[in-house]
Coordinates of N, CA and C and ligand atoms in Angstrom, one line a residue:
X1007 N 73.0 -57.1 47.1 CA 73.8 -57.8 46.1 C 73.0 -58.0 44.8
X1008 N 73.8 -57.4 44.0 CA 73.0 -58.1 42.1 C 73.1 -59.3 42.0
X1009 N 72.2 -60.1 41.1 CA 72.3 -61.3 40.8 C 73.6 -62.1 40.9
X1010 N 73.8 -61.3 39.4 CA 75.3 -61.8 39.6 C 76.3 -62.3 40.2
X1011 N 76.2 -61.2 41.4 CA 77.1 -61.2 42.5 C 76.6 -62.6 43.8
X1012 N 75.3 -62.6 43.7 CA 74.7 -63.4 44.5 C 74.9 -64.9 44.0
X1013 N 74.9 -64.9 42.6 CA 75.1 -66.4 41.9 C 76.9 -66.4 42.4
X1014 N 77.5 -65.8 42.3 CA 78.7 -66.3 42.0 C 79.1 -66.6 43.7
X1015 N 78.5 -65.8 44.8 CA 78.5 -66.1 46.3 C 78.4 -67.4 46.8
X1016 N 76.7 -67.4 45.8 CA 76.5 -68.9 46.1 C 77.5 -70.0 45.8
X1017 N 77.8 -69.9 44.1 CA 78.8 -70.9 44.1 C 79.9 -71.3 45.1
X1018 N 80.6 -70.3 45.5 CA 81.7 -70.4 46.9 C 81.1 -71.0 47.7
X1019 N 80.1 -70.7 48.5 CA 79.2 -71.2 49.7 C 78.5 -72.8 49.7
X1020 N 78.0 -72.7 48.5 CA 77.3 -73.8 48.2 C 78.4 -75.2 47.4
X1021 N 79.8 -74.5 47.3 CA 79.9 -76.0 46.7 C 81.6 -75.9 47.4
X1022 N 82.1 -74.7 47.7 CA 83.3 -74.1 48.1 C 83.8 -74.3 49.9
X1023 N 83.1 -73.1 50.2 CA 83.7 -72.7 51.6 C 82.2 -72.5 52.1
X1024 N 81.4 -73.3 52.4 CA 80.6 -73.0 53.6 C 80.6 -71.9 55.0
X1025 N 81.7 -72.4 55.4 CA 81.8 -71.5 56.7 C 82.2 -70.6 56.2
X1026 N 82.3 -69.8 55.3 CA 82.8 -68.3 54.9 C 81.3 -67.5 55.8
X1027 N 80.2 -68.1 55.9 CA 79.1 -67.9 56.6 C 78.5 -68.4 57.4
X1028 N 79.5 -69.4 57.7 CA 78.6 -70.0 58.9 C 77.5 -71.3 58.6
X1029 N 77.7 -71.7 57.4 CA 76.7 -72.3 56.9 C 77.0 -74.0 56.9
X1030 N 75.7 -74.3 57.0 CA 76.1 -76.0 57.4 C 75.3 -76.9 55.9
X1031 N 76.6 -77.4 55.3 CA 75.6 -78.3 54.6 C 75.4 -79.5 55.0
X1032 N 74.6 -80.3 54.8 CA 74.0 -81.9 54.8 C 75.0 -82.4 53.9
X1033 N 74.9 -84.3 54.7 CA 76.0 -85.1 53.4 C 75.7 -84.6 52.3
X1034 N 74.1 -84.3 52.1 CA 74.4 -84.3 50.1 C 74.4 -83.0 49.5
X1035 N 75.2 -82.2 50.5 CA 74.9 -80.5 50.0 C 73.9 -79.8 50.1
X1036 N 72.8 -80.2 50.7 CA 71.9 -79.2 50.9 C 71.9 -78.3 52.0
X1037 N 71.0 -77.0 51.7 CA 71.4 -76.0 52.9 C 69.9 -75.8 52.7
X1038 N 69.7 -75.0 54.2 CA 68.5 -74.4 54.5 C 68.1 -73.1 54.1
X1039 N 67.3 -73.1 53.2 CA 66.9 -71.6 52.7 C 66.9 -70.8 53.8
X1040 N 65.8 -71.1 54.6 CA 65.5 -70.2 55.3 C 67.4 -69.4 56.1
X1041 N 67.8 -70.7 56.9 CA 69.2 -70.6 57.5 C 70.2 -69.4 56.5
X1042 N 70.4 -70.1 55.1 CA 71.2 -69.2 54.3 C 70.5 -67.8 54.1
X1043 N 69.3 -67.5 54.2 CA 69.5 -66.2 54.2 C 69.6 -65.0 55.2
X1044 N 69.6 -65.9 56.3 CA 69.5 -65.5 57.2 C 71.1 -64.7 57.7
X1045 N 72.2 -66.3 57.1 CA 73.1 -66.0 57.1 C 74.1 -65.1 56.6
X1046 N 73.2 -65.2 55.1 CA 73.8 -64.0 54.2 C 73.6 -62.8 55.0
X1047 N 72.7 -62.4 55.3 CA 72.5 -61.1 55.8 C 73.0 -61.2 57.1
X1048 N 73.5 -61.8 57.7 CA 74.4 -61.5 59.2 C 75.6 -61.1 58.4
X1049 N 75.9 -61.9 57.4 CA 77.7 -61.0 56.6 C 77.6 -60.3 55.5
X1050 N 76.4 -59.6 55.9 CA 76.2 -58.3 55.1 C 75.8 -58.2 53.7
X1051 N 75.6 -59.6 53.3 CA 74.9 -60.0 52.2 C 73.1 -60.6 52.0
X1052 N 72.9 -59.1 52.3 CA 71.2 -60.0 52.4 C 70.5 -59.7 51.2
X1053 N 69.6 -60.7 51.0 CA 69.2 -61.2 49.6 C 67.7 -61.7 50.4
X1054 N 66.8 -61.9 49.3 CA 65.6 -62.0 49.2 C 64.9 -63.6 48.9
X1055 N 64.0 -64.1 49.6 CA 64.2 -65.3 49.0 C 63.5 -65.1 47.5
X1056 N 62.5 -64.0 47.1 CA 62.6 -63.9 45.7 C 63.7 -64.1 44.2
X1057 N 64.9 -63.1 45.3 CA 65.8 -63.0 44.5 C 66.8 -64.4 44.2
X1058 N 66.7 -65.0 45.5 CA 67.4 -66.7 45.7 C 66.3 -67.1 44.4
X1059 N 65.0 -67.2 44.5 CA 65.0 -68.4 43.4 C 64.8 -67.9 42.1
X1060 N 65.4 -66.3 42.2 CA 65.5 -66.0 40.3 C 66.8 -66.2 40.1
X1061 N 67.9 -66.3 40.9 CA 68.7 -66.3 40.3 C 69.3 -68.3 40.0
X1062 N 68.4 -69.0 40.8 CA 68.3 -70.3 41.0 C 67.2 -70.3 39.3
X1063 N 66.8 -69.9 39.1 CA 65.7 -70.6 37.6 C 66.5 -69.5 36.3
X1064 N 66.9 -68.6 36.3 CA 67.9 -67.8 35.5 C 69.4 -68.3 35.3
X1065 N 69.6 -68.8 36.3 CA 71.6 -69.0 36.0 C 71.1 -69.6 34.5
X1066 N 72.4 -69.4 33.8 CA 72.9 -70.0 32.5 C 73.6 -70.8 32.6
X1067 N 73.7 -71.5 33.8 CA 74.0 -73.1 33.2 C 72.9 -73.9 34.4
X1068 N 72.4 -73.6 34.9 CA 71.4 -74.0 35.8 C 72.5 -74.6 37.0
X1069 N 73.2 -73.9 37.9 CA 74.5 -74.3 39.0 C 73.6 -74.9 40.1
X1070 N 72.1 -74.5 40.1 CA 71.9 -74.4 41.8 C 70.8 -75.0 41.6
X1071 N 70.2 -75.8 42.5 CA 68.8 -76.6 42.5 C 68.1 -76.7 43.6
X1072 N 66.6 -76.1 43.5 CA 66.0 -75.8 44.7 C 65.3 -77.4 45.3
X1073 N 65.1 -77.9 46.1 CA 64.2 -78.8 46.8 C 62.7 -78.9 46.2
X1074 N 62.4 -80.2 46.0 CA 61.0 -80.2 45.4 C 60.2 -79.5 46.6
X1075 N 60.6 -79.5 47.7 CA 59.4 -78.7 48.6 C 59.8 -77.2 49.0
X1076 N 60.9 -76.8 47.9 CA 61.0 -75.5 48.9 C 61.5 -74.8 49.7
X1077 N 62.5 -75.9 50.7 CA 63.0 -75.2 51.1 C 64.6 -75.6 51.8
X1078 N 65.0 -75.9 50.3 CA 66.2 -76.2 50.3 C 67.3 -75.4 49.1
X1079 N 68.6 -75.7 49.2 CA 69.0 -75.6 48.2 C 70.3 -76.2 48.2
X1080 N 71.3 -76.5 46.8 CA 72.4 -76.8 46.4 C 73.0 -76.7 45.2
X1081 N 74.1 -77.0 45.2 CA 74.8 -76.7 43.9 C 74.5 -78.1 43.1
X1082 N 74.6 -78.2 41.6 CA 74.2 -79.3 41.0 C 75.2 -79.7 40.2
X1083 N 76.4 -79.5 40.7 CA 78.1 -79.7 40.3 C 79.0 -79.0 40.8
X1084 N 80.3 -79.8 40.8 CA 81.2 -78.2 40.6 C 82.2 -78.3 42.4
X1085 N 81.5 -79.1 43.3 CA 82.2 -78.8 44.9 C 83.7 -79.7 44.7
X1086 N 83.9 -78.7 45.8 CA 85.4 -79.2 46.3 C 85.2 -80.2 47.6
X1087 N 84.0 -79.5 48.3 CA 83.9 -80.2 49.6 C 83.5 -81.5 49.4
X1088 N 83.3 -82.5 50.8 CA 83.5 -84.4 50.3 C 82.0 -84.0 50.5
X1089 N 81.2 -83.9 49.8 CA 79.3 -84.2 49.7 C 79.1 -85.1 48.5
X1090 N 77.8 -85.7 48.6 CA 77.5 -87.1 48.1 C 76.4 -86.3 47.7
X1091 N 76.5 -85.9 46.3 CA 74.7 -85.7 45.9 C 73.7 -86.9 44.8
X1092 N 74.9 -88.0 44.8 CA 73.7 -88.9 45.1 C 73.7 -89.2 43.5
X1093 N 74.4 -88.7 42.8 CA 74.7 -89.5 41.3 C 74.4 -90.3 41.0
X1094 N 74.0 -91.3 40.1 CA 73.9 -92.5 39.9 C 74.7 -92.3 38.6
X1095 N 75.7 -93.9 38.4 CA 76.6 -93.8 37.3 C 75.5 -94.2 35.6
X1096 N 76.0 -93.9 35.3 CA 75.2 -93.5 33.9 C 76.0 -94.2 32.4
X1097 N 75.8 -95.0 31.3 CA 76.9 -95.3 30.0 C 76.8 -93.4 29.6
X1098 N 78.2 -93.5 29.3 CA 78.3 -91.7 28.9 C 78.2 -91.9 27.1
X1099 N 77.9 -91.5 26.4 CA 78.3 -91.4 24.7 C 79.8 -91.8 24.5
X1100 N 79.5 -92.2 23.2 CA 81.6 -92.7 22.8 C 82.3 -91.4 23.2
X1101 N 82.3 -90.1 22.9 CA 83.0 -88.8 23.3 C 82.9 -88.1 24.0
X1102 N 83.4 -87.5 25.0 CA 83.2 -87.0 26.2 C 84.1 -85.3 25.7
X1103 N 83.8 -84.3 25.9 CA 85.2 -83.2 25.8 C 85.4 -82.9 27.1
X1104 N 86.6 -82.1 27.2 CA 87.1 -81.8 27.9 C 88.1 -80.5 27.6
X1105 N 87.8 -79.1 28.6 CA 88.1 -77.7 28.0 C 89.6 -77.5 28.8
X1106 N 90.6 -77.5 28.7 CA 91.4 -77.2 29.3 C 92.5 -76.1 28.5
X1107 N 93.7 -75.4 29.3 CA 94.5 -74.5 28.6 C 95.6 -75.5 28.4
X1108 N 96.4 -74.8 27.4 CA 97.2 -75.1 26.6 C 98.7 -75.3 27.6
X1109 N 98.4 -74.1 28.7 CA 99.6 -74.2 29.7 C 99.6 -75.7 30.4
X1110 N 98.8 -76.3 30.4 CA 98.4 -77.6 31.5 C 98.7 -78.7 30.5
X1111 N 98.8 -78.3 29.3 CA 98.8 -80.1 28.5 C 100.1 -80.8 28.8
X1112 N 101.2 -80.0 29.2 CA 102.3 -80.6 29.1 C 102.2 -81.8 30.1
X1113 N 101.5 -81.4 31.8 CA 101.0 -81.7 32.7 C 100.4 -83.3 32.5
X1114 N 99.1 -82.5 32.0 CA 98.2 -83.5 31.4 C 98.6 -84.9 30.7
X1115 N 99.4 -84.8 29.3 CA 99.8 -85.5 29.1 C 101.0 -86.5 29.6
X1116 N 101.6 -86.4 31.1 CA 102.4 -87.2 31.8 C 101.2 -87.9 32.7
X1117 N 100.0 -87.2 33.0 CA 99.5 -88.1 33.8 C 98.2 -88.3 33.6
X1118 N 97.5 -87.8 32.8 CA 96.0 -87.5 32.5 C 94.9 -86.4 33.1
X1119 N 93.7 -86.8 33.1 CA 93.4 -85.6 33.7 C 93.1 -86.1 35.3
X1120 N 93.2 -85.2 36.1 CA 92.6 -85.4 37.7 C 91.7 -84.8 37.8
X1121 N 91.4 -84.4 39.0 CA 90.2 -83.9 39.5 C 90.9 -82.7 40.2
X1122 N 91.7 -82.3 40.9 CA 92.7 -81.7 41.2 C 91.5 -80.9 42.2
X1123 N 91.3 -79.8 42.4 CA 90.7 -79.6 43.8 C 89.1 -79.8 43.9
X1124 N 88.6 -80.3 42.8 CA 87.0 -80.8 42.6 C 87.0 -81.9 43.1
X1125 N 85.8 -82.3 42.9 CA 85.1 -83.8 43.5 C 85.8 -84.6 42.1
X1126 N 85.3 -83.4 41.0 CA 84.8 -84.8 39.6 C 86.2 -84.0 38.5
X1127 N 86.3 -84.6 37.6 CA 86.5 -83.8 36.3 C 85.6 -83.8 35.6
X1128 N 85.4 -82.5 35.1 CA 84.3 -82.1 34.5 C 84.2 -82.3 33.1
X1129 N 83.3 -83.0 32.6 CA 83.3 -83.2 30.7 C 82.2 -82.4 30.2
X1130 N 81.9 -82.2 28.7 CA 81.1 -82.1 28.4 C 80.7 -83.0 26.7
X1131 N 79.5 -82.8 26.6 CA 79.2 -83.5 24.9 C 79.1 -82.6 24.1
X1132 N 79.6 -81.4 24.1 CA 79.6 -80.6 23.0 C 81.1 -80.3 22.7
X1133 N 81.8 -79.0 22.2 CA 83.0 -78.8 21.8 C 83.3 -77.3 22.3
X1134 N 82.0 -76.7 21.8 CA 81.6 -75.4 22.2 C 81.6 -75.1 23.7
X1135 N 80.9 -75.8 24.3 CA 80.6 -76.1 25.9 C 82.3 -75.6 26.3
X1136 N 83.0 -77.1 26.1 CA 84.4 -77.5 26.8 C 85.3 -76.1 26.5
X1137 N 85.5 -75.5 25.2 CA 86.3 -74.3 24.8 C 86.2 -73.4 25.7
X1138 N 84.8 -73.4 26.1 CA 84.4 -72.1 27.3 C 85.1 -72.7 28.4
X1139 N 85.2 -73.6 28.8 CA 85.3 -73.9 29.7 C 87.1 -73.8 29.9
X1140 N 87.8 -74.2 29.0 CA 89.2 -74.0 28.8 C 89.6 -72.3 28.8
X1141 N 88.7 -71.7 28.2 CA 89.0 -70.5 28.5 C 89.2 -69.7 29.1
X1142 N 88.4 -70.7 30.5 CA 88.3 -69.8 31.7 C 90.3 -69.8 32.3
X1143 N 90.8 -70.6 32.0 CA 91.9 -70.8 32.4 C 93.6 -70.4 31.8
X1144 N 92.7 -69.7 30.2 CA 94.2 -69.3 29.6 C 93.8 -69.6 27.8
X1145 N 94.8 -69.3 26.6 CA 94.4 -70.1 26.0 C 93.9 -71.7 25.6
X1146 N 92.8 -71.8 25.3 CA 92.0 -72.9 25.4 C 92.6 -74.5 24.8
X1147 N 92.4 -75.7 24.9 CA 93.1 -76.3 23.9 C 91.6 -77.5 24.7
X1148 N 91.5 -78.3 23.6 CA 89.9 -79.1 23.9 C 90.8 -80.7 23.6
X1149 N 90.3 -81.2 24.2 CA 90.8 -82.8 24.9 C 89.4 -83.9 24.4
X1150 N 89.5 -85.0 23.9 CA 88.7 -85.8 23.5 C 89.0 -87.0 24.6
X1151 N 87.9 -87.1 25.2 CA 87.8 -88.7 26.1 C 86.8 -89.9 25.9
X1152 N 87.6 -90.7 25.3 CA 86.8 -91.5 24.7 C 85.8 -93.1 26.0
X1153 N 84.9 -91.9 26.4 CA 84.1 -92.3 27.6 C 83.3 -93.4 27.3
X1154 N 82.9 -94.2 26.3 CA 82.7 -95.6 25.8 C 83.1 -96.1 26.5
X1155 N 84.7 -96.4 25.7 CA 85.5 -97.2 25.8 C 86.3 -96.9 27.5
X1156 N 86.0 -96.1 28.2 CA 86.6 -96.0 29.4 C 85.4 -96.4 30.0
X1157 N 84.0 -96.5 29.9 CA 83.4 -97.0 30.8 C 83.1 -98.8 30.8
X1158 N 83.6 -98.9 29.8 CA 83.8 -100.5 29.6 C 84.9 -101.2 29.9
X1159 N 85.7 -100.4 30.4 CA 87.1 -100.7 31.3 C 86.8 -100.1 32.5
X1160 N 85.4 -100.1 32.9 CA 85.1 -100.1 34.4 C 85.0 -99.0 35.3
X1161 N 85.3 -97.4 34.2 CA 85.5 -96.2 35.4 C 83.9 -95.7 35.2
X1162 N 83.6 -94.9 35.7 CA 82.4 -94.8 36.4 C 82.1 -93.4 35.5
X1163 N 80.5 -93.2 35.5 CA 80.5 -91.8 35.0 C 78.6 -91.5 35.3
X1164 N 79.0 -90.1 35.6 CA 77.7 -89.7 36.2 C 77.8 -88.4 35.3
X1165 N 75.9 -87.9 35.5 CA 75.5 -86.8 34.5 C 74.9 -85.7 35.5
X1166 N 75.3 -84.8 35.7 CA 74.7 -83.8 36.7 C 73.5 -83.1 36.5
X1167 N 72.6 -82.9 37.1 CA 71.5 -82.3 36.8 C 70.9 -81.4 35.4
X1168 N 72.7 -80.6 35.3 CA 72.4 -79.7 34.7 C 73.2 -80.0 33.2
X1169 N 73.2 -81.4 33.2 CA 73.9 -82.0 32.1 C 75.5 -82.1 31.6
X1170 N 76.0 -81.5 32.9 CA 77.4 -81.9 32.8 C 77.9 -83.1 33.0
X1171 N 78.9 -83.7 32.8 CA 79.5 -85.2 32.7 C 80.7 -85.4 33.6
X1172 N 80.7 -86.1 34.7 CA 81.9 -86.0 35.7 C 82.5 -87.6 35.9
X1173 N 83.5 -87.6 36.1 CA 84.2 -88.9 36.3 C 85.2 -88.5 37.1
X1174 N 85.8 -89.7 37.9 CA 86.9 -89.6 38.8 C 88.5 -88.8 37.9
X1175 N 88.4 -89.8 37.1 CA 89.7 -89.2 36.6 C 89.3 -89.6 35.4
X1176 N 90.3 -89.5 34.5 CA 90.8 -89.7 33.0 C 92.3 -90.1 33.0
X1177 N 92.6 -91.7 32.8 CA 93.9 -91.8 32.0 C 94.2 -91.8 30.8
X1178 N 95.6 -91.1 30.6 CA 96.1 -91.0 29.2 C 95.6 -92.0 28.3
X1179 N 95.9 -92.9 28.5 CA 94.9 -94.2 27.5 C 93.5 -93.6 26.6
X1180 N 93.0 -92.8 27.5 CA 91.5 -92.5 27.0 C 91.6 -91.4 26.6
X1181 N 92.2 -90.7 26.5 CA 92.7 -88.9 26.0 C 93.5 -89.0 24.8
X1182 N 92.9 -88.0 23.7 CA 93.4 -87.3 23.0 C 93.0 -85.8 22.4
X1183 N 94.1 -85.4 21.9 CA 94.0 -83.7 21.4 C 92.8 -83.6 20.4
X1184 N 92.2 -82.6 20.5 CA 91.4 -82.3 19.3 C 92.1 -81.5 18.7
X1185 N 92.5 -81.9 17.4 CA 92.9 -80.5 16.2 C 94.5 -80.1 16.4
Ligands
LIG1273 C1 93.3 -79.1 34.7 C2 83.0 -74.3 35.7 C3 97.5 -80.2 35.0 C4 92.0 -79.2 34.1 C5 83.3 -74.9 34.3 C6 91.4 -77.8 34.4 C7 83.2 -76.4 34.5 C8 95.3 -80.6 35.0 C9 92.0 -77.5 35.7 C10 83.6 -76.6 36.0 C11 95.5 -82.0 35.1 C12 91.1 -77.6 36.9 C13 84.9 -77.2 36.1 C14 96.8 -82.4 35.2 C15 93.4 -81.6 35.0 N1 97.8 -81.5 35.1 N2 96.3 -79.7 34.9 N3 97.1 -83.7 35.4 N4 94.3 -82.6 35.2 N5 94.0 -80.4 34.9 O1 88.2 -75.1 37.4 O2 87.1 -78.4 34.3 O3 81.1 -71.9 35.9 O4 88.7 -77.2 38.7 O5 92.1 -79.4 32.7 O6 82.3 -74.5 33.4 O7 88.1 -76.1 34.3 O8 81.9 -72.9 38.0 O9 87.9 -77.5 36.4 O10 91.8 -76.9 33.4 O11 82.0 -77.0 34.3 O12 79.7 -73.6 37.1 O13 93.1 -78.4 35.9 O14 83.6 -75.2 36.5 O15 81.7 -74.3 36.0 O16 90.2 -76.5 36.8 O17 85.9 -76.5 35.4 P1 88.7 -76.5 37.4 P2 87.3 -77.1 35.0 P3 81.1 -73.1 36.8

């Protein structure tokens, strides 16, 4: 497998569908290096543990995070499955973005945002970030959450390794359109 193909594996595996290989994570998402590659290559995807930790210090948004000793790994945002990686809630900045399509606002604005098959909704503190991120879904339309004032009305907010912003939900109260 090319990198690429191996980064985007991992994502599935590591934050998705585990047993697509047989793979067991721990409460907090970690897997066994050694185990995963072992795995991989029983389903015909075998990989190197060289090539595991280039594509772990290369990704472009930094997804995957190895164990200070080596011989672990996980995803560092982003699961569907119930894992606890152990967040600590954080004060977020007054502005939070948020990337979504244009087909969803109708949605959105009856009920806010969810989490819908993730753990978190995902924010970010740039504008640029979030548009990519809307993009992935259609044309893009970028959402302002004003994460201040929602964490002083009590909702919670955590910063993921790789600097993304996740909260339970977002109600309308705290949402508006950019532009
Ligand atoms: C939308 C990628 C209708 C929400 C990205 C989003 C991110 C609603 C979609 C990360 C809704 C869920 C996460 C509602 C939310 N009605 N639609 N009430 N509430 N939505 O993929 O944020 O490359 O689960 O706006 O870069 O797009 O995988 O979340 O459009 O960081 O590392 O429902 O995934 O990272 O879509 O993306 P997703 P997301 P990776």
């Amino acid at each position: 497998m090319n990198n690429n193909k191996l980064s985007r594996f991992l994502s599935l595996v590591l934050r998705h569908k585990p047993e697509e290989i047989d793979l067991h994570l721990d409460s907090e998402g970690w897997a066994e290096i050694s185990t995963l590659l072992q795995k991989l290559a029983e389903h015909g995807k075998r990989s190197t543990k060289e090539q595991l930790f280039e594509v772990v210090t290369t990704n472009d948004k930094a997804r995957f995070r190895i164990s200070d000793d080596g011989t672990r790994i996980r995803a560092n945002q982003g699961h569907s499955i119930d894992i606890d990686i152990g967040l600590r809630p954080v004060k977020p900045p007054a502005i939070l973005y948020h990337g979504t399509a244009e087909r969803f606002l109708k949605s959105i604005q009856q009920s806010g945002l969810s989490s819908r098959t993730r753990q978190h909704v995902h924010l970010s503190s740039d504008i640029a970030t979030a548009k990519k991120v809307g993009m992935r879904h259609g044309s893009p339309a970028i959402l302002f959450v004003e994460a201040t004032r929602m964490f002083e009305a009590g909702f919670e907010f955590f910063q993921a390794e790789n600097g993304v912003w996740l909260t339970k939900e977002v109600p309308l109260r705290f949402l508006d359109r950019h532009s």
